[in-house]
Amino acid sequence: MRIRLTVLGSAVMALLCAVAVLLVLIVLRGTAERYKTDELTTTAVRLAYQSKRDRLPPVLLDQDLAGVQVIDSGGRIVSASDSLVGRPRMAAFRPELTSPETSKELCHSPAFPGRCVNVVALRFREDDDLWTIYAADDVVPWHVSGPLLAALLGGSLLLVGLTAFGTYQTVRRALGPVEAITSKLARITATDLSQRVPVPKQHDEIRRLAETANQTLDRAETAIERQRRFASDASHDLRSPLTAMRTEIEEALLHSEDADWPATARALLGSCDRLQALVADLLQLARLDSGATPRREPADLGGLVARELDRRPRSVELERHLTPGVVVVGDRMALVRLLNNLLDNGERHAVSKITVTVRREEGKGVLEVLDDGAGILPDKRELVFQRFTRLDAARSKDAGGTGLGLSIARQIAQAHGGTLTIEDSDRGARFVLRLPLAPPR
């Protein structure tokens, strides 16, 4: 980029210099041509006055022009510059009757073969006759003069060189922080995301780039750390049922004659159920983490909860307060999974009763699941939504839990544009789900 910008800046400056040189040459050439024409006219006028005072000699000396000829009324050459002695008339045109003087540029003059000259013709009266004086000089070249062209080209080259140097240095300083950021990013690996790219002092786009890169690294470090904890916790929880299954099988094989194989099979089935539940939760989390958008269809939250409570086997009393017509938009199966996770959690901690409430509140559809258990301390309420988190009370009540149910429930709520929180209650844990209501039809 540095070389490309330098070349581009130099090319633009070269183009500007070329245009400027061309304009300067055009202006100076026009000025020089006017000056040359004035000089030729002045010489012709001087010779006309000299002719009136005394007769002109046949050969005119000391002329600084290319040539001068004086033509009488009969077309004969009366006087001429020493350089034109013996040559024919340089021009045949004459001034119009309305003007005593005119000029033309001739490139095929008989008196100047192979040369282009600027000729001024002046008509004057001599002895009651009209004579004509022709004064000629070389035309001004396109470059006006060699030294002038050399000076203009030298100045242009100097400007182009200064532009190239300045552009290169400016781009180098501007891209220095970018190179530092690139170098630091190249040294950062997935195993060491603690490093951060340097942030320039200037408040410009590169500083925002560095800050954005550091924010991205922060998120990447957090995500990878979460994945590491997730993999560690998942491997631990997967290992537990597998270890239990292996222990049951090895003990039964060790005493195969005395083993109670039906009891062993029932124990293995229990471990398989726990393993299957854990795998199902992991798959659900993987789908949620992929960011897939849930299905969007209207669902009567009260009716959905009522149907699920009717078919669900009860281990504790279920009290319901369901307001009809609370319609939300979402994936029915995902919302059922959320409800069952909350009910499973409530049944593990309830003493005798779970209260389920559906209502409208401030433009939201609200679902509450309240148990009459020991409740959750305020400083632990966010902790229970973390993956593989089970408080000591939960472990003592249900050693087979995966610790993923509440995390899955919250992610489902967030995927539907809602929230799932634990709020204050007189007794037990009160889980509150809030979802946007469906727009009216």
Tab-separated table of C-alpha atoms in Angstrom, residues 20-422:
chain	number	residue	atom	x	y	z
A	20	ALA	CA	0.738	23.752	-15.261
A	21	VAL	CA	3.770	23.677	-17.603
A	22	LEU	CA	1.493	23.489	-20.618
A	23	LEU	CA	-0.573	26.461	-19.449
A	24	VAL	CA	2.559	28.486	-18.663
A	25	LEU	CA	4.023	27.752	-22.112
A	26	ILE	CA	0.767	28.688	-23.832
A	27	VAL	CA	0.548	31.983	-21.950
A	28	LEU	CA	4.233	32.846	-22.434
A	29	ARG	CA	4.170	31.897	-26.116
A	30	GLY	CA	1.158	34.134	-26.698
A	31	THR	CA	2.908	36.972	-24.897
A	32	ALA	CA	6.127	36.409	-26.867
A	33	GLU	CA	4.234	36.337	-30.164
A	34	ARG	CA	2.504	39.615	-29.357
A	35	TYR	CA	5.860	41.121	-28.386
A	36	LYS	CA	7.434	39.836	-31.618
A	37	THR	CA	4.583	41.280	-33.700
A	38	ASP	CA	4.914	44.638	-31.943
A	39	GLU	CA	8.664	44.597	-32.596
A	40	LEU	CA	8.126	43.887	-36.328
A	41	THR	CA	5.508	46.636	-36.559
A	42	THR	CA	7.800	49.110	-34.817
A	43	THR	CA	10.608	48.332	-37.271
A	44	ALA	CA	8.273	48.754	-40.251
A	45	VAL	CA	6.975	52.089	-38.913
A	46	ARG	CA	10.529	53.311	-38.300
A	47	LEU	CA	11.507	52.459	-41.872
A	48	ALA	CA	8.412	54.224	-43.220
A	49	TYR	CA	9.334	57.434	-41.389
A	50	GLN	CA	12.940	57.095	-42.539
A	51	SER	CA	11.730	56.759	-46.140
A	52	LYS	CA	9.782	60.010	-45.854
A	53	ARG	CA	12.816	61.895	-44.484
A	54	ASP	CA	15.348	60.585	-46.987
A	55	ARG	CA	15.545	57.811	-49.515
A	56	LEU	CA	16.175	54.302	-48.162
A	57	PRO	CA	19.395	52.593	-49.244
A	58	PRO	CA	19.059	49.452	-51.382
A	59	VAL	CA	20.645	47.367	-48.607
A	60	LEU	CA	19.421	47.836	-45.062
A	61	LEU	CA	22.071	47.077	-42.470
A	62	ASP	CA	22.002	46.480	-38.717
A	63	GLN	CA	18.534	44.881	-38.628
A	64	ASP	CA	17.956	42.482	-35.717
A	65	LEU	CA	15.157	40.691	-37.575
A	66	ALA	CA	15.225	37.797	-39.985
A	67	GLY	CA	14.604	40.165	-42.876
A	68	VAL	CA	13.002	43.380	-44.143
A	69	GLN	CA	11.832	44.244	-47.682
A	70	VAL	CA	10.431	47.526	-49.023
A	71	ILE	CA	8.134	47.064	-52.059
A	72	ASP	CA	7.054	49.949	-54.302
A	73	SER	CA	3.667	50.334	-55.923
A	74	GLY	CA	4.839	48.335	-58.943
A	75	GLY	CA	5.823	45.335	-56.849
A	76	ARG	CA	9.567	45.856	-57.133
A	77	ILE	CA	11.930	45.396	-54.165
A	78	VAL	CA	13.329	48.842	-53.425
A	79	SER	CA	15.312	47.973	-50.268
A	80	ALA	CA	16.048	44.753	-48.425
A	81	SER	CA	18.081	43.452	-45.560
A	82	ASP	CA	21.548	42.279	-46.424
A	83	SER	CA	20.404	38.725	-45.680
A	84	LEU	CA	17.676	38.950	-48.336
A	85	VAL	CA	19.692	40.540	-51.154
A	86	GLY	CA	18.906	38.684	-54.363
A	87	ARG	CA	15.951	36.766	-52.878
A	88	PRO	CA	12.354	37.079	-54.093
A	89	ARG	CA	9.549	38.830	-52.220
A	90	MET	CA	8.871	37.203	-48.888
A	91	ALA	CA	5.074	37.662	-49.141
A	92	ALA	CA	2.371	38.745	-51.566
A	93	PHE	CA	-0.388	39.748	-49.173
A	94	ARG	CA	-1.092	43.383	-48.422
A	95	PRO	CA	-3.020	45.224	-45.736
A	96	GLU	CA	-6.698	45.875	-46.309
A	97	LEU	CA	-7.800	49.347	-47.285
A	98	THR	CA	-9.374	49.803	-43.860
A	99	SER	CA	-6.111	49.104	-41.986
A	100	PRO	CA	-2.548	50.119	-42.765
A	101	GLU	CA	-1.016	47.069	-41.071
A	102	THR	CA	-1.559	43.311	-40.984
A	103	SER	CA	0.434	40.189	-40.107
A	104	LYS	CA	0.545	36.515	-41.044
A	105	GLU	CA	2.551	33.421	-40.188
A	106	LEU	CA	4.122	31.874	-43.284
A	107	CYS	CA	5.880	28.530	-43.503
A	108	HIS	CA	6.395	28.544	-47.294
A	109	SER	CA	7.803	31.995	-47.930
A	110	PRO	CA	9.994	32.160	-51.078
A	111	ALA	CA	12.497	34.294	-49.204
A	112	PHE	CA	12.761	31.865	-46.273
A	113	PRO	CA	12.695	28.308	-47.611
A	114	GLY	CA	12.276	25.655	-44.912
A	115	ARG	CA	11.501	28.215	-42.223
A	116	CYS	CA	8.319	29.461	-40.571
A	117	VAL	CA	8.314	33.228	-40.101
A	118	ASN	CA	5.935	35.812	-38.773
A	119	VAL	CA	5.526	38.593	-41.377
A	120	VAL	CA	4.138	42.079	-40.717
A	121	ALA	CA	3.024	44.126	-43.771
A	122	LEU	CA	2.758	47.927	-43.369
A	123	ARG	CA	1.331	50.146	-46.116
A	124	PHE	CA	2.550	53.752	-46.373
A	125	ARG	CA	2.422	56.554	-48.943
A	126	GLU	CA	5.575	57.473	-50.846
A	127	ASP	CA	5.507	60.137	-53.609
A	128	ASP	CA	1.765	59.765	-54.067
A	129	ASP	CA	2.168	55.981	-54.397
A	130	LEU	CA	1.376	53.219	-51.920
A	131	TRP	CA	4.435	51.230	-50.898
A	132	THR	CA	4.574	48.203	-48.577
A	133	ILE	CA	7.158	47.289	-45.978
A	134	TYR	CA	7.481	43.603	-45.018
A	135	ALA	CA	9.261	42.832	-41.740
A	136	ALA	CA	9.779	39.161	-40.817
A	137	ASP	CA	11.264	37.158	-38.014
A	138	ASP	CA	11.207	33.524	-36.916
A	139	VAL	CA	8.040	32.402	-35.162
A	140	VAL	CA	8.206	31.769	-31.433
A	141	PRO	CA	8.781	28.023	-30.856
A	142	TRP	CA	6.226	26.010	-28.809
A	143	HIS	CA	8.645	25.855	-25.872
A	144	VAL	CA	9.336	29.626	-26.148
A	145	SER	CA	12.989	29.080	-25.178
A	146	GLY	CA	15.254	26.234	-24.167
A	147	PRO	CA	16.257	27.645	-20.738
A	148	LEU	CA	12.629	28.341	-19.865
A	149	LEU	CA	11.593	24.787	-20.766
A	150	ALA	CA	14.532	23.367	-18.795
A	151	ALA	CA	13.586	25.469	-15.761
A	152	LEU	CA	9.946	24.369	-15.907
A	153	LEU	CA	10.834	20.690	-16.334
A	154	GLY	CA	13.406	20.868	-13.547
A	155	GLY	CA	10.908	22.497	-11.190
A	156	SER	CA	8.293	19.884	-12.087
A	157	LEU	CA	10.690	17.009	-11.428
A	158	LEU	CA	11.634	18.573	-8.106
A	159	LEU	CA	7.961	18.869	-7.109
A	160	VAL	CA	7.253	15.275	-8.130
A	161	GLY	CA	10.257	14.084	-6.135
A	162	LEU	CA	9.226	16.066	-3.064
A	163	THR	CA	5.677	14.751	-3.410
A	164	ALA	CA	6.898	11.162	-3.627
A	165	PHE	CA	9.126	11.597	-0.588
A	166	GLY	CA	6.448	13.366	1.434
A	167	THR	CA	3.773	10.821	0.492
A	168	TYR	CA	6.023	7.906	1.379
A	169	GLN	CA	6.940	9.368	4.747
A	170	THR	CA	3.345	10.330	5.546
A	171	VAL	CA	1.998	6.902	4.634
A	172	ARG	CA	4.822	5.231	6.557
A	173	ARG	CA	3.968	7.179	9.698
A	174	ALA	CA	0.241	6.627	9.171
A	175	LEU	CA	0.633	2.873	8.652
A	176	GLY	CA	3.163	2.436	11.452
A	177	PRO	CA	0.435	1.730	14.044
A	178	VAL	CA	-1.251	-0.661	11.591
A	179	GLU	CA	1.997	-2.594	11.196
A	180	ALA	CA	2.355	-2.722	14.981
A	181	ILE	CA	-1.197	-4.041	15.273
A	182	THR	CA	-0.558	-6.611	12.523
A	183	SER	CA	2.664	-7.756	14.165
A	184	LYS	CA	0.984	-8.154	17.546
A	185	LEU	CA	-1.983	-10.027	16.054
A	186	ALA	CA	0.439	-12.387	14.290
A	187	ARG	CA	2.003	-13.273	17.661
A	188	ILE	CA	-1.334	-13.881	19.383
A	189	THR	CA	-2.380	-17.531	19.258
A	190	ALA	CA	-5.410	-19.449	20.469
A	191	THR	CA	-3.395	-20.676	23.443
A	192	ASP	CA	-2.486	-17.152	24.555
A	193	LEU	CA	-5.248	-14.608	24.080
A	194	SER	CA	-4.186	-12.444	27.017
A	195	GLN	CA	-2.104	-10.107	24.811
A	196	ARG	CA	-3.630	-6.974	23.300
A	197	VAL	CA	-2.673	-4.823	20.323
A	198	PRO	CA	-1.135	-1.381	20.980
A	199	VAL	CA	-3.574	1.540	20.909
A	200	PRO	CA	-2.252	4.724	19.173
A	201	LYS	CA	-2.434	8.039	21.016
A	202	GLN	CA	-4.200	9.857	18.183
A	203	HIS	CA	-7.985	9.666	18.209
A	204	ASP	CA	-8.478	8.501	14.640
A	205	GLU	CA	-9.692	5.520	12.622
A	206	ILE	CA	-6.609	3.451	13.464
A	207	ARG	CA	-7.210	3.959	17.185
A	208	ARG	CA	-10.795	2.772	16.721
A	209	LEU	CA	-9.456	-0.215	14.773
A	210	ALA	CA	-7.091	-1.106	17.631
A	211	GLU	CA	-9.843	-0.699	20.225
A	212	THR	CA	-12.198	-2.856	18.164
A	213	ALA	CA	-9.494	-5.502	17.761
A	214	ASN	CA	-8.913	-5.548	21.531
A	215	GLN	CA	-12.655	-5.830	22.159
A	216	THR	CA	-12.775	-8.730	19.721
A	217	LEU	CA	-9.866	-10.369	21.518
A	218	ASP	CA	-11.686	-9.873	24.825
A	219	ARG	CA	-14.756	-11.619	23.440
A	220	ALA	CA	-12.660	-14.367	21.879
A	221	GLU	CA	-10.774	-14.934	25.133
A	222	THR	CA	-14.050	-15.058	27.058
A	223	ALA	CA	-15.611	-17.442	24.525
A	224	ILE	CA	-12.606	-19.769	24.478
A	225	GLU	CA	-12.404	-19.753	28.255
A	226	ARG	CA	-16.117	-20.580	28.376
A	227	GLN	CA	-15.549	-23.406	25.893
A	228	ARG	CA	-12.676	-24.740	27.966
A	229	ARG	CA	-14.798	-24.729	31.109
A	230	PHE	CA	-17.670	-26.226	29.188
A	231	ALA	CA	-15.488	-29.027	27.800
A	232	SER	CA	-13.989	-29.672	31.227
A	233	ASP	CA	-17.368	-29.723	32.968
A	234	ALA	CA	-18.965	-31.790	30.201
A	235	SER	CA	-16.182	-34.370	30.285
A	236	HIS	CA	-16.496	-34.559	34.077
A	237	ASP	CA	-20.274	-35.012	33.983
A	238	LEU	CA	-20.053	-37.531	31.151
A	239	ARG	CA	-17.382	-39.471	33.003
A	240	SER	CA	-19.517	-39.837	36.134
A	241	PRO	CA	-22.310	-42.013	34.639
A	242	LEU	CA	-19.798	-43.929	32.562
A	243	THR	CA	-17.752	-44.655	35.677
A	244	ALA	CA	-20.868	-45.784	37.530
A	245	MET	CA	-21.835	-48.076	34.663
A	246	ARG	CA	-18.348	-49.541	34.480
A	247	THR	CA	-18.312	-50.128	38.241
A	248	GLU	CA	-21.657	-51.945	38.149
A	249	ILE	CA	-20.519	-54.157	35.266
A	250	GLU	CA	-17.125	-54.977	36.782
A	251	GLU	CA	-18.678	-55.832	40.155
A	252	ALA	CA	-21.250	-58.069	38.522
A	253	LEU	CA	-18.597	-59.847	36.437
A	254	LEU	CA	-16.369	-60.276	39.454
A	255	HIS	CA	-19.094	-62.230	41.226
A	256	SER	CA	-21.073	-63.417	38.253
A	257	GLU	CA	-22.585	-66.411	40.046
A	258	ASP	CA	-23.982	-64.285	42.896
A	259	ALA	CA	-24.747	-61.185	40.847
A	260	ASP	CA	-28.295	-59.884	40.719
A	261	TRP	CA	-28.407	-59.209	36.994
A	262	PRO	CA	-31.878	-57.598	36.949
A	263	ALA	CA	-30.761	-55.165	39.666
A	264	THR	CA	-27.555	-54.533	37.757
A	265	ALA	CA	-29.552	-53.852	34.585
A	266	ARG	CA	-31.798	-51.415	36.425
A	267	ALA	CA	-28.750	-49.599	37.784
A	268	LEU	CA	-27.228	-49.444	34.312
A	269	LEU	CA	-30.484	-48.096	32.907
A	270	GLY	CA	-30.421	-45.340	35.512
A	271	SER	CA	-26.903	-44.368	34.463
A	272	CYS	CA	-27.937	-44.576	30.800
A	273	ASP	CA	-30.888	-42.276	31.491
A	274	ARG	CA	-28.604	-39.750	33.133
A	275	LEU	CA	-26.116	-40.030	30.258
A	276	GLN	CA	-28.887	-39.643	27.696
A	277	ALA	CA	-30.267	-36.577	29.473
A	278	LEU	CA	-26.815	-34.999	29.566
A	279	VAL	CA	-26.204	-35.647	25.877
A	280	ALA	CA	-29.639	-34.227	25.005
A	281	ASP	CA	-28.878	-31.085	27.023
A	282	LEU	CA	-25.488	-30.715	25.343
A	283	LEU	CA	-27.081	-31.013	21.895
A	284	GLN	CA	-29.682	-28.420	22.865
A	285	LEU	CA	-26.964	-26.038	24.020
A	286	ALA	CA	-25.050	-26.576	20.785
A	287	ARG	CA	-28.145	-25.625	18.781
A	288	LEU	CA	-28.698	-22.542	20.921
A	289	ASP	CA	-25.056	-21.520	20.689
A	290	SER	CA	-25.200	-21.746	16.889
A	291	GLY	CA	-27.473	-18.694	16.918
A	292	ALA	CA	-30.232	-20.337	14.889
A	293	THR	CA	-33.399	-18.245	14.857
A	294	PRO	CA	-36.321	-20.083	16.513
A	295	ARG	CA	-39.569	-20.601	14.663
A	296	ARG	CA	-41.934	-17.666	14.907
A	297	GLU	CA	-45.588	-18.567	15.317
A	298	PRO	CA	-48.313	-17.272	17.646
A	299	ALA	CA	-48.784	-19.365	20.781
A	300	ASP	CA	-51.288	-18.962	23.597
A	301	LEU	CA	-48.970	-19.116	26.587
A	302	GLY	CA	-51.743	-20.039	29.027
A	303	GLY	CA	-53.076	-22.822	26.819
A	304	LEU	CA	-49.603	-24.192	26.148
A	305	VAL	CA	-48.822	-24.298	29.892
A	306	ALA	CA	-52.200	-25.893	30.700
A	307	ARG	CA	-51.690	-28.719	28.194
A	308	GLU	CA	-48.209	-29.414	29.489
A	309	LEU	CA	-49.355	-29.463	33.130
A	310	ASP	CA	-52.222	-31.827	32.280
A	311	ARG	CA	-49.982	-34.430	30.692
A	312	ARG	CA	-47.085	-34.129	33.149
A	313	PRO	CA	-46.842	-36.734	35.960
A	314	ARG	CA	-47.023	-35.007	39.321
A	315	SER	CA	-44.641	-35.575	42.180
A	316	VAL	CA	-45.875	-32.499	44.070
A	317	GLU	CA	-49.060	-30.460	44.020
A	318	LEU	CA	-49.357	-28.139	41.010
A	319	GLU	CA	-51.408	-24.997	41.530
A	320	ARG	CA	-52.193	-22.963	38.419
A	321	HIS	CA	-53.366	-19.396	37.735
A	322	LEU	CA	-53.522	-19.135	33.954
A	323	THR	CA	-54.884	-16.056	32.198
A	324	PRO	CA	-56.298	-16.961	28.759
A	325	GLY	CA	-55.414	-15.022	25.635
A	326	VAL	CA	-51.792	-14.243	26.539
A	327	VAL	CA	-50.423	-14.781	23.014
A	328	VAL	CA	-46.678	-14.664	22.380
A	329	VAL	CA	-44.614	-15.416	19.274
A	330	GLY	CA	-42.110	-18.246	19.334
A	331	ASP	CA	-41.249	-21.902	18.918
A	332	ARG	CA	-43.807	-23.979	20.817
A	333	MET	CA	-41.429	-26.920	21.372
A	334	ALA	CA	-38.693	-24.618	22.707
A	335	LEU	CA	-41.154	-22.915	25.068
A	336	VAL	CA	-42.343	-26.334	26.301
A	337	ARG	CA	-38.717	-27.291	26.940
A	338	LEU	CA	-38.235	-24.070	28.915
A	339	LEU	CA	-41.351	-24.745	30.998
A	340	ASN	CA	-40.339	-28.344	31.743
A	341	ASN	CA	-36.867	-27.266	32.808
A	342	LEU	CA	-38.399	-24.799	35.262
A	343	LEU	CA	-40.871	-27.430	36.515
A	344	ASP	CA	-38.096	-30.027	36.898
A	345	ASN	CA	-36.076	-27.551	38.926
A	346	GLY	CA	-39.130	-26.651	41.025
A	347	GLU	CA	-39.988	-30.302	41.767
A	348	ARG	CA	-36.443	-30.973	42.946
A	349	HIS	CA	-36.642	-28.171	45.509
A	350	ALA	CA	-40.331	-27.922	46.383
A	351	VAL	CA	-41.564	-29.244	49.717
A	352	SER	CA	-45.149	-29.890	48.657
A	353	LYS	CA	-46.361	-27.433	46.023
A	354	ILE	CA	-45.462	-25.565	42.839
A	355	THR	CA	-47.489	-22.561	41.685
A	356	VAL	CA	-47.579	-21.762	37.954
A	357	THR	CA	-48.927	-18.359	36.856
A	358	VAL	CA	-49.513	-16.860	33.392
A	359	ARG	CA	-50.567	-13.200	33.014
A	360	ARG	CA	-50.047	-9.967	31.094
A	361	GLU	CA	-47.826	-7.283	32.517
A	362	GLU	CA	-46.732	-4.019	30.848
A	363	GLY	CA	-47.082	-5.328	27.317
A	364	LYS	CA	-45.336	-8.616	28.118
A	365	GLY	CA	-46.469	-12.177	28.539
A	366	VAL	CA	-45.330	-13.375	31.981
A	367	LEU	CA	-44.850	-16.953	33.159
A	368	GLU	CA	-44.010	-17.595	36.844
A	369	VAL	CA	-42.954	-20.872	38.415
A	370	LEU	CA	-42.839	-20.642	42.229
A	371	ASP	CA	-41.899	-23.511	44.550
A	372	ASP	CA	-42.253	-23.645	48.322
A	373	GLY	CA	-38.699	-24.826	48.922
A	374	ALA	CA	-35.776	-23.157	50.672
A	375	GLY	CA	-35.302	-20.566	47.889
A	376	ILE	CA	-32.090	-19.120	46.465
A	377	LEU	CA	-30.000	-16.424	48.094
A	378	PRO	CA	-29.872	-13.139	46.110
A	379	ASP	CA	-26.118	-13.418	45.518
A	380	LYS	CA	-26.581	-16.923	44.046
A	381	ARG	CA	-29.433	-16.113	41.656
A	382	GLU	CA	-27.284	-15.413	38.604
A	383	LEU	CA	-24.936	-18.249	39.420
A	384	VAL	CA	-27.629	-20.910	38.918
A	385	PHE	CA	-27.993	-19.899	35.253
A	386	GLN	CA	-24.373	-20.750	34.507
A	387	ARG	CA	-23.679	-24.059	32.819
A	388	PHE	CA	-23.001	-27.096	34.998
A	389	THR	CA	-23.713	-25.038	38.087
A	390	ARG	CA	-25.530	-26.854	40.866
A	391	LEU	CA	-25.696	-25.399	44.315
A	392	ASP	CA	-24.998	-27.630	47.307
A	393	ALA	CA	-28.707	-27.893	48.018
A	394	ALA	CA	-29.361	-29.097	44.492
A	395	ARG	CA	-26.631	-31.703	44.649
A	396	SER	CA	-27.995	-33.113	47.890
A	397	LYS	CA	-31.553	-33.312	46.495
A	398	ASP	CA	-30.722	-34.640	43.021
A	399	ALA	CA	-27.276	-36.059	42.403
A	400	GLY	CA	-28.272	-36.978	38.858
A	401	GLY	CA	-28.963	-33.466	37.596
A	402	THR	CA	-26.898	-32.133	34.706
A	403	GLY	CA	-26.682	-28.515	35.815
A	404	LEU	CA	-27.727	-27.386	32.330
A	405	GLY	CA	-31.504	-27.030	32.598
A	406	LEU	CA	-31.678	-23.453	33.835
A	407	SER	CA	-28.932	-22.323	31.440
A	408	ILE	CA	-30.890	-23.815	28.536
A	409	ALA	CA	-34.085	-22.159	29.774
A	410	ARG	CA	-32.479	-18.716	29.870
A	411	GLN	CA	-30.958	-19.104	26.410
A	412	ILE	CA	-34.353	-20.096	25.006
A	413	ALA	CA	-35.871	-16.993	26.614
A	414	GLN	CA	-33.167	-14.749	25.163
A	415	ALA	CA	-33.546	-16.331	21.712
A	416	HIS	CA	-37.219	-15.303	21.845
A	417	GLY	CA	-36.368	-11.722	22.788
A	418	GLY	CA	-37.362	-12.260	26.434
A	419	THR	CA	-35.791	-12.569	29.863
A	420	LEU	CA	-35.685	-15.210	32.570
A	421	THR	CA	-34.825	-14.076	36.096
A	422	ILE	CA	-35.239	-15.073	39.734
